Amino acid sequence: MKHGWGTLFEVWMMLAFGLIGYYMKKYEFSPASLILGLVLGKMMEETFHWQLLITDGNFASFLTQPLSAVILLMAAVSLLYPLISKSFSLGQNKRKPQVTEAK
């Protein structure tokens, strides 16, 4: 029953989206990527399911087509790039200890 103050469900939804927004801001997530995921996610899922139905569940069909193979490669590189760049930069960022002279 709604009395003008909102239901308990609406309060929990507000809290959940507030936490999502807080962590997105804290960890510098782009809001554009969230919107793209929400808009394109359903279409991509339907197309993925349709492709698997056509090929009788053969996942190799995604690698035999050049365009889909390139897109999968780009997705893998974009997911692994932060880990790879961070591991390479660890050795370069080591600072030498500063020596202070006693007066």
Coordinates of N, CA, C and O in Angstrom, one line a residue:
M1 N 0.8 -1.2 0.0 CA 0.0 0.0 0.0 C 0.9 1.2 0.0 O 1.8 1.4 0.8
K2 N 0.6 2.2 -0.9 CA 1.4 3.3 -1.1 C 0.8 4.5 -0.4 O -0.4 4.8 -0.6
H3 N 1.5 5.2 0.5 CA 1.0 6.3 1.2 C 1.6 7.7 0.9 O 1.6 8.6 1.7
G4 N 2.3 7.7 -0.3 CA 2.9 9.0 -0.7 C 4.4 9.0 -0.3 O 5.1 9.9 -0.8
W5 N 4.9 8.2 0.6 CA 6.3 8.2 1.0 C 7.1 7.2 0.3 O 8.3 7.1 0.4
G6 N 6.5 6.4 -0.5 CA 7.2 5.4 -1.3 C 7.1 4.0 -0.5 O 6.9 4.0 0.6
T7 N 7.3 3.0 -1.3 CA 7.3 1.7 -0.7 C 8.7 1.3 -0.3 O 9.7 1.9 -0.6
L8 N 8.8 0.2 0.5 CA 10.1 -0.3 1.0 C 11.0 -0.7 -0.2 O 12.2 -0.5 -0.2
F9 N 10.3 -1.3 -1.2 CA 11.1 -1.7 -2.4 C 11.8 -0.5 -3.1 O 12.9 -0.5 -3.5
E10 N 11.1 0.7 -3.2 CA 11.7 1.9 -3.7 C 12.8 2.4 -2.9 O 13.8 2.9 -3.4
V11 N 12.7 2.3 -1.6 CA 13.8 2.7 -0.7 C 15.0 1.8 -1.0 O 16.2 2.3 -1.1
W12 N 14.8 0.5 -1.1 CA 16.0 -0.4 -1.3 C 16.6 -0.2 -2.7 O 17.8 -0.3 -2.9
M13 N 15.7 0.1 -3.7 CA 16.2 0.4 -5.0 C 17.1 1.7 -5.0 O 18.1 1.7 -5.6
M14 N 16.6 2.7 -4.3 CA 17.4 3.9 -4.2 C 18.7 3.7 -3.5 O 19.7 4.2 -4.0
L15 N 18.7 2.9 -2.5 CA 19.9 2.5 -1.8 C 20.9 1.8 -2.7 O 22.1 2.1 -2.8
A16 N 20.4 0.8 -3.4 CA 21.2 0.0 -4.4 C 21.8 0.9 -5.4 O 23.0 0.8 -5.7
F17 N 21.0 1.7 -6.1 CA 21.6 2.6 -7.1 C 22.5 3.6 -6.6 O 23.4 4.0 -7.2
G18 N 22.3 4.1 -5.3 CA 23.2 5.0 -4.7 C 24.5 4.4 -4.5 O 25.6 5.0 -4.7
L19 N 24.6 3.1 -4.0 CA 25.8 2.4 -3.8 C 26.5 2.1 -5.1 O 27.7 2.3 -5.3
I20 N 25.7 1.8 -6.2 CA 26.3 1.6 -7.5 C 27.0 2.8 -8.0 O 28.1 2.9 -8.5
G21 N 26.3 4.0 -7.8 CA 26.8 5.2 -8.3 C 28.0 5.7 -7.5 O 29.0 6.2 -8.0
Y22 N 28.0 5.4 -6.2 CA 29.2 5.7 -5.3 C 30.4 4.9 -5.8 O 31.5 5.5 -5.9
Y23 N 30.3 3.6 -6.0 CA 31.4 2.8 -6.4 C 31.9 3.1 -7.8 O 33.1 3.1 -8.1
M24 N 30.9 3.5 -8.7 CA 31.3 3.9 -10.0 C 32.1 5.2 -10.0 O 33.1 5.3 -10.7
K25 N 31.8 6.1 -9.1 CA 32.5 7.3 -9.0 C 33.9 7.1 -8.3 O 34.9 7.6 -8.7
K26 N 33.9 6.3 -7.3 CA 35.1 6.0 -6.5 C 36.1 5.3 -7.4 O 37.3 5.6 -7.4
Y27 N 35.7 4.3 -8.2 CA 36.7 3.6 -9.1 C 36.7 4.1 -10.5 O 37.2 3.5 -11.4
E28 N 36.2 5.3 -10.7 CA 36.2 6.0 -12.0 C 35.7 5.3 -13.2 O 36.3 5.2 -14.3
F29 N 34.5 4.6 -13.0 CA 33.9 4.0 -14.2 C 33.2 5.0 -15.0 O 32.6 6.0 -14.5
S30 N 33.2 4.8 -16.3 CA 32.5 5.7 -17.2 C 31.0 5.4 -17.2 O 30.6 4.3 -17.4
P31 N 30.2 6.4 -17.1 CA 28.7 6.2 -17.2 C 28.3 5.7 -18.6 O 27.4 5.0 -18.7
A32 N 29.1 6.1 -19.6 CA 28.8 5.7 -20.9 C 28.9 4.2 -21.1 O 28.1 3.6 -21.8
S33 N 29.9 3.6 -20.5 CA 30.0 2.2 -20.6 C 28.8 1.4 -20.0 O 28.4 0.4 -20.5
L34 N 28.3 1.9 -18.9 CA 27.1 1.3 -18.2 C 25.9 1.5 -19.1 O 25.2 0.5 -19.3
I35 N 25.7 2.6 -19.7 CA 24.6 2.8 -20.6 C 24.7 2.0 -21.8 O 23.7 1.4 -22.3
L36 N 25.9 1.9 -22.4 CA 26.1 1.0 -23.6 C 25.8 -0.5 -23.2 O 25.1 -1.2 -24.0
G37 N 26.2 -0.9 -22.1 CA 26.0 -2.2 -21.6 C 24.5 -2.5 -21.4 O 24.0 -3.6 -21.8
L38 N 23.8 -1.6 -20.9 CA 22.3 -1.7 -20.7 C 21.6 -1.7 -22.0 O 20.6 -2.5 -22.1
V39 N 22.0 -0.9 -22.9 CA 21.2 -0.8 -24.2 C 21.6 -1.9 -25.1 O 20.7 -2.5 -25.7
L40 N 22.8 -2.2 -25.2 CA 23.3 -3.2 -26.2 C 23.3 -4.6 -25.7 O 23.4 -5.6 -26.4
G41 N 23.3 -4.8 -24.4 CA 23.4 -6.1 -23.8 C 22.4 -7.1 -24.2 O 22.7 -8.3 -24.6
K42 N 21.1 -6.7 -24.2 CA 20.0 -7.6 -24.6 C 20.1 -8.0 -26.1 O 20.0 -9.2 -26.4
M43 N 20.5 -7.0 -26.9 CA 20.6 -7.3 -28.4 C 21.8 -8.3 -28.6 O 21.7 -9.2 -29.4
M44 N 22.9 -8.1 -27.9 CA 24.0 -9.0 -28.1 C 23.7 -10.4 -27.6 O 24.1 -11.4 -28.2
E45 N 23.0 -10.5 -26.5 CA 22.6 -11.8 -25.9 C 21.7 -12.5 -26.9 O 21.9 -13.8 -27.1
E46 N 20.8 -11.8 -27.5 CA 19.9 -12.5 -28.5 C 20.6 -12.9 -29.7 O 20.4 -14.0 -30.2
T47 N 21.5 -12.1 -30.2 CA 22.3 -12.5 -31.4 C 23.2 -13.6 -31.1 O 23.4 -14.5 -31.9
F48 N 23.8 -13.7 -29.9 CA 24.7 -14.8 -29.5 C 23.9 -16.1 -29.4 O 24.3 -17.1 -30.0
H49 N 22.7 -16.0 -28.9 CA 21.9 -17.2 -28.8 C 21.4 -17.7 -30.2 O 21.4 -18.9 -30.5
W50 N 21.1 -16.7 -31.0 CA 20.7 -17.0 -32.4 C 21.8 -17.7 -33.2 O 21.6 -18.7 -33.9
Q51 N 23.0 -17.2 -33.0 CA 24.2 -17.8 -33.7 C 24.5 -19.2 -33.2 O 24.8 -20.1 -34.0
L52 N 24.3 -19.4 -31.9 CA 24.5 -20.8 -31.4 C 23.4 -21.8 -31.9 O 23.7 -22.9 -32.1
L53 N 22.2 -21.3 -32.0 CA 21.1 -22.1 -32.6 C 21.4 -22.5 -34.0 O 21.2 -23.6 -34.5
I54 N 21.9 -21.5 -34.8 CA 22.2 -21.8 -36.2 C 23.3 -22.8 -36.4 O 23.3 -23.7 -37.2
T55 N 24.4 -22.7 -35.5 CA 25.5 -23.6 -35.7 C 25.4 -24.8 -34.8 O 26.5 -25.5 -34.5
D56 N 24.3 -25.1 -34.2 CA 24.1 -26.3 -33.3 C 25.0 -26.2 -32.1 O 25.6 -27.2 -31.7
G57 N 25.2 -25.1 -31.5 CA 26.0 -24.9 -30.3 C 27.5 -24.9 -30.5 O 28.3 -25.2 -29.6
N58 N 28.0 -24.7 -31.7 CA 29.4 -24.7 -32.1 C 30.0 -23.3 -31.8 O 29.8 -22.4 -32.5
F59 N 30.8 -23.3 -30.7 CA 31.5 -22.0 -30.3 C 32.6 -21.6 -31.3 O 33.0 -20.5 -31.4
A60 N 33.1 -22.6 -32.0 CA 34.2 -22.3 -33.0 C 33.7 -21.4 -34.1 O 34.6 -20.8 -34.7
S61 N 32.4 -21.3 -34.3 CA 31.9 -20.4 -35.4 C 32.3 -19.0 -35.1 O 32.4 -18.2 -36.1
F62 N 32.5 -18.6 -33.9 CA 32.9 -17.2 -33.6 C 34.3 -16.9 -33.9 O 34.7 -15.8 -34.1
L63 N 35.1 -18.0 -34.0 CA 36.5 -17.8 -34.4 C 36.8 -18.0 -35.9 O 37.8 -17.5 -36.4
T64 N 35.9 -18.6 -36.6 CA 36.1 -18.9 -38.0 C 35.8 -17.7 -38.9 O 36.3 -17.5 -40.0
Q65 N 34.9 -16.8 -38.4 CA 34.5 -15.6 -39.1 C 35.5 -14.5 -38.8 O 35.7 -14.2 -37.6
P66 N 36.1 -13.9 -39.7 CA 37.2 -12.9 -39.4 C 36.7 -11.7 -38.6 O 37.4 -11.3 -37.6
L67 N 35.5 -11.2 -38.9 CA 35.1 -10.0 -38.1 C 34.8 -10.4 -36.6 O 35.2 -9.7 -35.7
S68 N 34.2 -11.5 -36.4 CA 33.9 -11.9 -35.0 C 35.2 -12.3 -34.3 O 35.4 -12.0 -33.1
A69 N 36.2 -12.8 -35.0 CA 37.5 -13.2 -34.4 C 38.2 -11.9 -34.0 O 38.8 -11.8 -32.9
V70 N 38.2 -10.9 -34.8 CA 38.8 -9.6 -34.5 C 38.1 -8.9 -33.3 O 38.8 -8.4 -32.4
I71 N 36.8 -8.9 -33.3 CA 36.1 -8.3 -32.2 C 36.4 -9.1 -30.9 O 36.6 -8.4 -29.8
L72 N 36.5 -10.4 -30.9 CA 36.8 -11.1 -29.7 C 38.3 -10.8 -29.2 O 38.5 -10.7 -28.0
L73 N 39.2 -10.7 -30.2 CA 40.6 -10.4 -29.9 C 40.6 -9.0 -29.2 O 41.3 -8.8 -28.2
M74 N 39.9 -8.0 -29.8 CA 39.9 -6.7 -29.2 C 39.3 -6.6 -27.8 O 39.8 -5.9 -27.0
A75 N 38.3 -7.4 -27.6 CA 37.7 -7.5 -26.3 C 38.7 -8.1 -25.3 O 38.8 -7.6 -24.1
A76 N 39.4 -9.2 -25.7 CA 40.3 -9.8 -24.8 C 41.5 -8.9 -24.4 O 41.9 -8.8 -23.3
V77 N 42.0 -8.1 -25.5 CA 43.1 -7.2 -25.2 C 42.6 -6.1 -24.3 O 43.3 -5.7 -23.4
S78 N 41.4 -5.6 -24.5 CA 40.9 -4.5 -23.7 C 40.7 -4.9 -22.2 O 40.8 -4.1 -21.3
L79 N 40.3 -6.2 -22.0 CA 40.2 -6.7 -20.7 C 41.5 -7.0 -20.0 O 41.6 -6.8 -18.8
L80 N 42.5 -7.4 -20.7 CA 43.8 -7.8 -20.2 C 44.8 -6.7 -20.1 O 45.8 -6.7 -19.4
Y81 N 44.5 -5.6 -20.9 CA 45.5 -4.5 -20.9 C 45.8 -3.9 -19.6 O 47.0 -3.6 -19.3
P82 N 44.8 -3.6 -18.7 CA 45.2 -3.0 -17.4 C 46.1 -3.9 -16.6 O 47.0 -3.5 -15.9
L83 N 45.9 -5.2 -16.6 CA 46.7 -6.2 -15.9 C 48.2 -6.2 -16.4 O 49.1 -6.2 -15.7
I84 N 48.2 -6.2 -17.8 CA 49.6 -6.3 -18.4 C 50.3 -5.0 -18.2 O 51.5 -5.1 -17.9
S85 N 49.7 -3.9 -18.4 CA 50.4 -2.6 -18.3 C 50.8 -2.4 -16.8 O 51.9 -1.8 -16.5
K86 N 50.0 -2.8 -15.9 CA 50.4 -2.7 -14.5 C 51.6 -3.5 -14.1 O 52.4 -3.1 -13.4
S87 N 51.6 -4.8 -14.6 CA 52.7 -5.6 -14.3 C 54.0 -5.1 -14.9 O 55.1 -5.3 -14.3
F88 N 54.0 -4.5 -16.1 CA 55.2 -4.0 -16.7 C 55.6 -2.7 -16.0 O 56.8 -2.4 -16.0
S89 N 54.7 -1.9 -15.5 CA 55.1 -0.7 -14.9 C 55.6 -0.8 -13.5 O 56.2 0.1 -12.9
L90 N 55.4 -2.0 -12.8 CA 55.8 -2.2 -11.5 C 57.4 -2.1 -11.4 O 57.9 -1.6 -10.4
G91 N 58.0 -2.7 -12.3 CA 59.5 -2.7 -12.3 C 60.1 -1.3 -12.6 O 61.2 -1.0 -12.1
Q92 N 59.4 -0.5 -13.3 CA 59.9 0.9 -13.7 C 59.6 1.9 -12.6 O 60.3 2.9 -12.5
N93 N 58.6 1.7 -11.7 CA 58.3 2.7 -10.7 C 59.0 2.5 -9.4 O 58.7 3.2 -8.5
K94 N 59.9 1.6 -9.3 CA 60.7 1.4 -8.1 C 61.6 2.6 -7.9 O 62.4 2.9 -8.8
R95 N 61.4 3.3 -6.8 CA 62.3 4.5 -6.5 C 63.5 4.1 -5.7 O 63.4 3.2 -4.8
K96 N 64.5 4.8 -5.9 CA 65.7 4.5 -5.1 C 65.5 5.2 -3.8 O 64.9 6.3 -3.7
P97 N 66.0 4.6 -2.7 CA 65.8 5.2 -1.4 C 66.6 6.5 -1.4 O 67.7 6.7 -1.9
Q98 N 66.0 7.5 -0.8 CA 66.7 8.8 -0.6 C 67.6 8.8 0.5 O 67.3 8.4 1.6
V99 N 68.8 9.3 0.3 CA 69.8 9.4 1.3 C 69.8 10.8 1.8 O 70.0 11.8 1.1
T100 N 69.6 11.0 3.1 CA 69.7 12.3 3.7 C 71.0 12.5 4.5 O 71.5 11.6 5.1
E101 N 71.5 13.7 4.3 CA 72.8 14.0 5.0 C 72.5 14.5 6.4 O 71.6 15.3 6.6
A102 N 73.3 14.0 7.3 CA 73.1 14.5 8.7 C 73.9 15.8 8.8 O 75.0 16.0 8.3
K103 N 73.3 16.8 9.5 CA 73.9 18.1 9.7 C 74.5 18.2 11.0 O 74.1 17.8 12.0

